[in-house]
Coordinates of C-alpha atoms in Angstrom, one line a residue:
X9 CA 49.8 2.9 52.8
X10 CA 48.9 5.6 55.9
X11 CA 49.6 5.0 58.9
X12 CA 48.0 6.8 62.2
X13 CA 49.7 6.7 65.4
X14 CA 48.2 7.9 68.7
X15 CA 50.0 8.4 71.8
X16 CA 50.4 11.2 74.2
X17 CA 53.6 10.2 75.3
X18 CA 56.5 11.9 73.1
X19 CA 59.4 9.0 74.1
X20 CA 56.6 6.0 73.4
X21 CA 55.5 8.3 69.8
X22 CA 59.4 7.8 69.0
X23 CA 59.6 4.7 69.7
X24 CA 56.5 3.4 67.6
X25 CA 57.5 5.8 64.4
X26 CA 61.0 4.7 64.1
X27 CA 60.0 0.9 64.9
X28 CA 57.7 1.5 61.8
X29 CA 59.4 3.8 59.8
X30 CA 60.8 2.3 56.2
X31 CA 57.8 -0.2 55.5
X32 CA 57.4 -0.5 51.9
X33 CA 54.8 2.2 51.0
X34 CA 54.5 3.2 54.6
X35 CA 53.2 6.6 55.2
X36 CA 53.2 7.5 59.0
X37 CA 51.8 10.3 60.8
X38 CA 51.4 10.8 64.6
X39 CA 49.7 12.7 67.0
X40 CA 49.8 13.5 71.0
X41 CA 45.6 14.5 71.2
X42 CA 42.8 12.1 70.1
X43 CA 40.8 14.6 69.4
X44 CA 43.4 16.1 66.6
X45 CA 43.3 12.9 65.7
X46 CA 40.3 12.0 65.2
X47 CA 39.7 15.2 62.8
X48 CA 42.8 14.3 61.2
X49 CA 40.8 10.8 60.3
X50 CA 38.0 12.6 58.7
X51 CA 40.6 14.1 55.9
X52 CA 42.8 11.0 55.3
X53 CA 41.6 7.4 54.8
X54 CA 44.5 5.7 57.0
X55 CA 44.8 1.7 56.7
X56 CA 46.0 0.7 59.7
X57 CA 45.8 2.9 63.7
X58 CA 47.8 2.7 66.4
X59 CA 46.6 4.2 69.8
X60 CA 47.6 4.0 73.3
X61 CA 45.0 3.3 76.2
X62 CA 46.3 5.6 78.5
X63 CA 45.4 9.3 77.2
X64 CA 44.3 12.5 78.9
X65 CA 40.9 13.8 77.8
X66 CA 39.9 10.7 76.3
X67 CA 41.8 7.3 76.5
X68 CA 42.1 4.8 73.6
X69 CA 38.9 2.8 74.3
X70 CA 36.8 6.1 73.7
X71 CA 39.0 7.2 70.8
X72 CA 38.2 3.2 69.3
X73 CA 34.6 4.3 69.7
X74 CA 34.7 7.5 67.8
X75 CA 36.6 6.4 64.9
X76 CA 34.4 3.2 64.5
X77 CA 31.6 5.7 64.5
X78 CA 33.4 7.5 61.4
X79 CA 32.4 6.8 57.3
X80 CA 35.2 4.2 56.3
X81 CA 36.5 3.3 59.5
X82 CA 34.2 0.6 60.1
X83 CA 36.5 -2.3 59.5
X84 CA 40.1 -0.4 59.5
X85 CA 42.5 -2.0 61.6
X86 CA 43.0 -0.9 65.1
X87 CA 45.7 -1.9 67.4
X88 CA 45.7 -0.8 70.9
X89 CA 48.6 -0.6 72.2
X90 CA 48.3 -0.7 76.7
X91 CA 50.2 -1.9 79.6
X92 CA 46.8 -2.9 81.2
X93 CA 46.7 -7.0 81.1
X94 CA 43.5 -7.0 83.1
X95 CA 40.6 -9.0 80.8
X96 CA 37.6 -6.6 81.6
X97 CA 39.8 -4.1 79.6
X98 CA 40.6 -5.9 76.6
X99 CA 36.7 -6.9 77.0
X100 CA 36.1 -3.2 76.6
X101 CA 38.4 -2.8 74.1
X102 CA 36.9 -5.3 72.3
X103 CA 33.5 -4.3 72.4
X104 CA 34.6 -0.7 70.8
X105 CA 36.0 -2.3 67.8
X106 CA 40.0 -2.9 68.4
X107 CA 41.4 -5.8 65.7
X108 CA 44.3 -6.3 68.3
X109 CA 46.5 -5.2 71.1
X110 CA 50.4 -5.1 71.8
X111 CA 52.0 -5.0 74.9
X112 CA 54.1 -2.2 76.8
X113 CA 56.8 -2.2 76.1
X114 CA 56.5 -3.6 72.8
X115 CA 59.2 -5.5 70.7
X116 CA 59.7 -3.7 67.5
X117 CA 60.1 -7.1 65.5
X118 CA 56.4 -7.9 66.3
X119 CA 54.9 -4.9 66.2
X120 CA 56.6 -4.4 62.2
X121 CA 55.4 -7.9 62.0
X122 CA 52.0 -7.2 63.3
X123 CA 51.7 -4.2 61.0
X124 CA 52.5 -5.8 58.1
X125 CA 49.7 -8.6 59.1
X126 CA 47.3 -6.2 59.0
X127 CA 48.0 -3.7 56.2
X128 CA 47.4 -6.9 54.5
X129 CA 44.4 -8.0 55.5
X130 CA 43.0 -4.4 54.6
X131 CA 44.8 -4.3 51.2
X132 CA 42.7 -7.9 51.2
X133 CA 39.6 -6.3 52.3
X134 CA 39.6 -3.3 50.3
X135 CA 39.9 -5.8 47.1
X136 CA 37.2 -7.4 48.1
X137 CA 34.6 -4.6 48.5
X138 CA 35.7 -3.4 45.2
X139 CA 35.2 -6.9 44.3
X140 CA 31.9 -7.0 45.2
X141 CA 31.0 -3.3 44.0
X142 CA 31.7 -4.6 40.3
X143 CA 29.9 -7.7 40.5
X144 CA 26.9 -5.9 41.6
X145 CA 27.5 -3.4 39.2
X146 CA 27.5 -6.0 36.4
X147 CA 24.2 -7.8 38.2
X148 CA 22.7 -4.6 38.2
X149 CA 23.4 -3.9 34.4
X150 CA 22.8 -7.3 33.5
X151 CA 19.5 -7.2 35.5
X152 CA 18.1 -4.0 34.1
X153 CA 19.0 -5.7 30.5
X154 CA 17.2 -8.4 31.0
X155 CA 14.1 -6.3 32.3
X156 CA 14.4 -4.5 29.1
X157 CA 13.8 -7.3 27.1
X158 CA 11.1 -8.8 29.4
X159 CA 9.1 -5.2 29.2
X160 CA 9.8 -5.2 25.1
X161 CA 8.6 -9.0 24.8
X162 CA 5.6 -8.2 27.2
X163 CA 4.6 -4.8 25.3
X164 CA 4.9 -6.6 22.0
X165 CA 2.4 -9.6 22.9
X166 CA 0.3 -7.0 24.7
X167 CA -0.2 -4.7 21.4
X168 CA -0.5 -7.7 19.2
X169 CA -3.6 -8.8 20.8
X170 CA -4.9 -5.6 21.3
X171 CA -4.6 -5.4 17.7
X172 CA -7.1 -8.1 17.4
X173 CA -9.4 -7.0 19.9
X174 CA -9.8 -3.7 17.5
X175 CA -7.4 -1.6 20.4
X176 CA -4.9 0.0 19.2
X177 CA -1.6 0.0 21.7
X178 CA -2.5 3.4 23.3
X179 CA -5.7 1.5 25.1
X180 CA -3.1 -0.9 26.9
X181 CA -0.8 1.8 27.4
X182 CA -3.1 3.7 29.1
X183 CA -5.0 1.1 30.8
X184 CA -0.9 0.4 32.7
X185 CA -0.6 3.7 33.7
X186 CA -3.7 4.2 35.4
X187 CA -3.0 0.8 37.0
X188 CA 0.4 2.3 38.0
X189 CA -1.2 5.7 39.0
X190 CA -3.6 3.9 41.4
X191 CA -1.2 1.7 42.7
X192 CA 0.9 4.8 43.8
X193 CA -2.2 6.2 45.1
X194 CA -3.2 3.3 47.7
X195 CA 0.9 3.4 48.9
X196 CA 2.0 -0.2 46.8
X197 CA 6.0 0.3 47.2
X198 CA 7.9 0.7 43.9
X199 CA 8.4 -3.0 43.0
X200 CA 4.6 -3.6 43.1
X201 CA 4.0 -0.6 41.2
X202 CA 6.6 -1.8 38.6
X203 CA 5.3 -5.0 38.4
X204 CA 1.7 -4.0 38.2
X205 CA 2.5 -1.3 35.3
X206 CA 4.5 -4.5 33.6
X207 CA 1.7 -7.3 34.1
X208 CA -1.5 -4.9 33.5
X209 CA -1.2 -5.1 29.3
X210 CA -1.3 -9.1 29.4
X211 CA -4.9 -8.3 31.3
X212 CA -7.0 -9.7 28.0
X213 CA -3.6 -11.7 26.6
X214 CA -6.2 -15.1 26.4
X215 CA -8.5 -12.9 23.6
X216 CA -5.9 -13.8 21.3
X217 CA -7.8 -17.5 21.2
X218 CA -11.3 -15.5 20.8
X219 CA -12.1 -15.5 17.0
X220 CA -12.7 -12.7 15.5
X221 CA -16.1 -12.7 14.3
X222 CA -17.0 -12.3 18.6
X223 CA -14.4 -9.5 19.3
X224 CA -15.2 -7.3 16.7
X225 CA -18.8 -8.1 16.7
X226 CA -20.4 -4.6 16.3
X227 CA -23.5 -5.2 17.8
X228 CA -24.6 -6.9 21.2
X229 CA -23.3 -10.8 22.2
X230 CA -25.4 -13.5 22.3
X231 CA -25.6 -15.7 25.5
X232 CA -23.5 -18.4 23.7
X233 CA -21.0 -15.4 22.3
X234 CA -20.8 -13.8 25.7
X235 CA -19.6 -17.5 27.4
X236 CA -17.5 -17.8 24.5
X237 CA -15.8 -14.4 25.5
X238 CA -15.2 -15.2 28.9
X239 CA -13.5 -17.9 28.0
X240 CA -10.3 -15.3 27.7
X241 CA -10.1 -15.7 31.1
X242 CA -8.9 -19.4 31.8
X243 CA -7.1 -19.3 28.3
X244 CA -5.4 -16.2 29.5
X245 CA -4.2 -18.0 33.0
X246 CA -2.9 -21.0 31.2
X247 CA -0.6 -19.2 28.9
X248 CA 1.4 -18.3 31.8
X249 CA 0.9 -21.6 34.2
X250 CA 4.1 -22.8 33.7
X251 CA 5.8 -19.5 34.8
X252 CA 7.4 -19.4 38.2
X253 CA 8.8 -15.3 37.6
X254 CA 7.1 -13.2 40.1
X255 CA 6.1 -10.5 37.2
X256 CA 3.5 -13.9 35.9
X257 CA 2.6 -14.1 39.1
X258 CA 1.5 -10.7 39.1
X259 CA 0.3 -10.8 35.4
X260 CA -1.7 -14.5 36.6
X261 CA -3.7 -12.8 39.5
X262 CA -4.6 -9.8 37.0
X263 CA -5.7 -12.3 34.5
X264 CA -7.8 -14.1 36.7
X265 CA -9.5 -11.3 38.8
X266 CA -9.7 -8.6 36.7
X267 CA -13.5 -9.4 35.8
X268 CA -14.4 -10.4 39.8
X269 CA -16.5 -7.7 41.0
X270 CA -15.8 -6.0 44.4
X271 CA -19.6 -7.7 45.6
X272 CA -19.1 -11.0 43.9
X273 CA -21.3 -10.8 41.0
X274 CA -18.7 -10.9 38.4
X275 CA -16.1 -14.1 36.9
X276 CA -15.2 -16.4 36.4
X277 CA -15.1 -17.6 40.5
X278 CA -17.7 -15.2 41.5
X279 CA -14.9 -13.9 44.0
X280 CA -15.5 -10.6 46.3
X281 CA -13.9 -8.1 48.5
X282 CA -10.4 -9.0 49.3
X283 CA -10.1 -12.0 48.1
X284 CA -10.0 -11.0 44.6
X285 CA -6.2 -10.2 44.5
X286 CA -5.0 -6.4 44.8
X287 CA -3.4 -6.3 41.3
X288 CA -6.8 -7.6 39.8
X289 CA -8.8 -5.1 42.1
X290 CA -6.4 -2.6 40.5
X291 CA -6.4 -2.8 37.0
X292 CA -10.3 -3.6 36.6
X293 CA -10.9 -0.4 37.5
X294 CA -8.5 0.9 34.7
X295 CA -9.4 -1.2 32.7
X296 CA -13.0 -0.6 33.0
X297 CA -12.5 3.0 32.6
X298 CA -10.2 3.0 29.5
X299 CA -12.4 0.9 28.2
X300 CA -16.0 3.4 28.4
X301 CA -13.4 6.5 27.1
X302 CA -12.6 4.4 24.2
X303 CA -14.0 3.3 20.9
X304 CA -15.3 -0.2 20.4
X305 CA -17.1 -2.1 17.4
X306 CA -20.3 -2.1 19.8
X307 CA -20.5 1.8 21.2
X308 CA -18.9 4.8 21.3
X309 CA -16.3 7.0 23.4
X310 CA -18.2 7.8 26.4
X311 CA -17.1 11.7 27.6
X312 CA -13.8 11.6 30.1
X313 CA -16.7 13.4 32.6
X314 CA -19.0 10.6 32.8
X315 CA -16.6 7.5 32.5
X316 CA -15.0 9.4 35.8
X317 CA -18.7 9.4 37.5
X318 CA -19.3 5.8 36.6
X319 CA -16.1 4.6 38.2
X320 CA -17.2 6.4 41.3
X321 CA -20.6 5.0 41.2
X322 CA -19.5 1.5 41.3
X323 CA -17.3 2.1 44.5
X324 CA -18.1 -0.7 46.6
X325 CA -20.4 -3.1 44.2
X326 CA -18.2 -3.2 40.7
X327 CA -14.8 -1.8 42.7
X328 CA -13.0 -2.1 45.8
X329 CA -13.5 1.6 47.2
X330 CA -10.0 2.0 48.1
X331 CA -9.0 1.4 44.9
X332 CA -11.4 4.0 43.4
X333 CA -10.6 6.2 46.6
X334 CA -7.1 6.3 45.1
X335 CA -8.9 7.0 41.6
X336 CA -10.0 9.9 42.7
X337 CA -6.7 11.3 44.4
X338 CA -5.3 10.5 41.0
X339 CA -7.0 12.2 39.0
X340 CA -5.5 14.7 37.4
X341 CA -3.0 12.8 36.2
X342 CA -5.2 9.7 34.8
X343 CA -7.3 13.0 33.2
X344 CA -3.9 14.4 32.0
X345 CA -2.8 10.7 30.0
X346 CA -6.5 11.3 27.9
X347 CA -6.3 15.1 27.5
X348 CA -2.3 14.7 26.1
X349 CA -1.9 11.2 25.4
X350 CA 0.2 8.5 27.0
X351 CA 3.3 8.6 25.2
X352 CA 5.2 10.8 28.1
X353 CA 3.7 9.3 31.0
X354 CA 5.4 5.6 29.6
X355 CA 8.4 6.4 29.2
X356 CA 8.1 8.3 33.3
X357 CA 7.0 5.1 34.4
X358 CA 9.6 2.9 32.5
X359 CA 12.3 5.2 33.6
X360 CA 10.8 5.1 37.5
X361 CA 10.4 1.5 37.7

């Protein structure tokens, strides 16, 4: 293991390399000048440094304070080694980061001993980090794993019930990446955006109780039909009640808002502004407008042109206008999933997080 010594005394520099000279795996090297020293540090990764108080240019409180200030000699030990017995200079000492001191004129016995003490306890620490670098390295891998399956389990409930809603999976597909696109647009951080891009697909999950003769009705609802659709809401929120995971918490609030309207005229709660939830603000305006570019059993496609202006005309009744502000910024790239399809822009998102 290196050794650094530091003293600008050539008897004292003697003294301390033959006292610890012939450790076991005991590399020493020593030095007169701190500063040579100190440069010296930033090319080897030393385990243990010994340095005298007394020192011209700098003395061995300053030096403490440079090397702590240098990547990976944070927690290496540092002995000072002083004459001084007054307390407000072991304070100091202290305070700049030394593990421990040892008297002048030292005993070699206890400064070996000393040594040893310590080249221990930074073999120990070392172990430890590395320790703790694989187990986070296994929690990460494990982690990402289990994300994996939780997007594949999620995508595959999502597209099964789009199935029966007459979708096919490039409407929820789509519908997540705009919701991810305007996310990024109003500045949600990377987890929200994740989450968000996740939970958006399970927005119509409580159609799967709707029967079918209602869903793929080809011509306009009744009043009765229409009550019976909304229904998907409540059904929707209570296939995911028992759920404590923050990604059902995300997909709950979606659920449940993503038919409130921005003035309150909308359902189920008749909620408006911002206490419809930001996830639900998000993805109704996705929705809404994957839903007029696409095909249904009652209309057609609208054009990409006029879905866009409808979206904006609805800024501050249907939608919140910051969400449809950051619409607007991302546009090209919610016109780009329609004009070369989605399958691209997933696998960016899944890969970004």
């Amino acid at each position: 293991m290196p050794l650094l010594i530091v003293d600008d005394s050539e008897s004292s520099l003697l003294a301390l390399e033959t006292a610890v000279r012939g450790f076991a795996g005991c590399e020493v090297e020593s030095f007169t000048n701190p500063l040579e020293a100190l440069a010296r540090c930033r090319e080897v990764d030393f385990d243990v440094v010994l340095v005298d108080y007394l020192m011209p240019e700098m003395n061995g409180i300053e030096m403490i304070r440079r090397l702590r200030r240098q990547p990976g000699y944070e927690d290496v030990p540092v002995v000072m080694i002083t004459s001084q017995a007054k307390r407000a200079v072991r304070l100091e000492a202290l305070e700049a980061g030394a593990t421990d001191f040892l008297a002048k004129p030292f005993d070699p016995l206890e400064l070996q001993a000393r040594v040893l003490n310590l080249m221990a306890l930074h073999k120990a620490q070392l172990a430890l980090a590395d320790r703790a670098k694989s187990l986070d390295m296994a929690f990460r891998h494990a982690t990402e794993q289990a994300d994996m399956r939780e997007q594949e389990i999620i995508w595959c409930l999502a597209q099964a019930m789009a199935s029966r809603d007459g979708n096919t999976g490039d409407h929820i597909e789509r519908v997540a990446n705009i919701a991810e696109l305007i996310a990024e647009g109003l500045g949600l951080d990377r987890i929200q955006r994740r989450n968000i891009y996740l939970a958006a697909p399970l927005h119509d999950i409580g159609k799967i109780a709707i029967p079918d003769a209602i869903l793929q009705k080809p011509g306009k609802l009744e009043r009765h039909e229409i009550e019976r659709m909304r229904e998907h809401v409540p059904i929707g929120v209570a296939i995911l009640a028992n759920s404590s995971a923050e990604l059902s918490r995300v997909a709950t609030a979606i659920i449940a808002g993503h038919h409130e309207k921005w003035d309150g005229s909308g359902y189920p709660k008749g909620l408006s502004g911002d206490a419809i939830p930001i996830e639900a603000r998000i993805v109704a305006v996705a929705d809404v407008f994957e839903a007029l570019c696409s095909d249904r059993p009652y209309k057609q496609a609208w054009p990409i042109e006029r879905a866009y202006e409808e979206i904006i005309a609805c800024s501050g009744s249907h939608f919140d206008p910051a969400c449809v502000a950051a619409f607007r910024r991302k546009w090209p790239a919610i016109r780009a999933l329609f004009e070369h399809g989605a399958d691209e822009d997933h696998s960016m998102a899944i890969s970004n997080g």
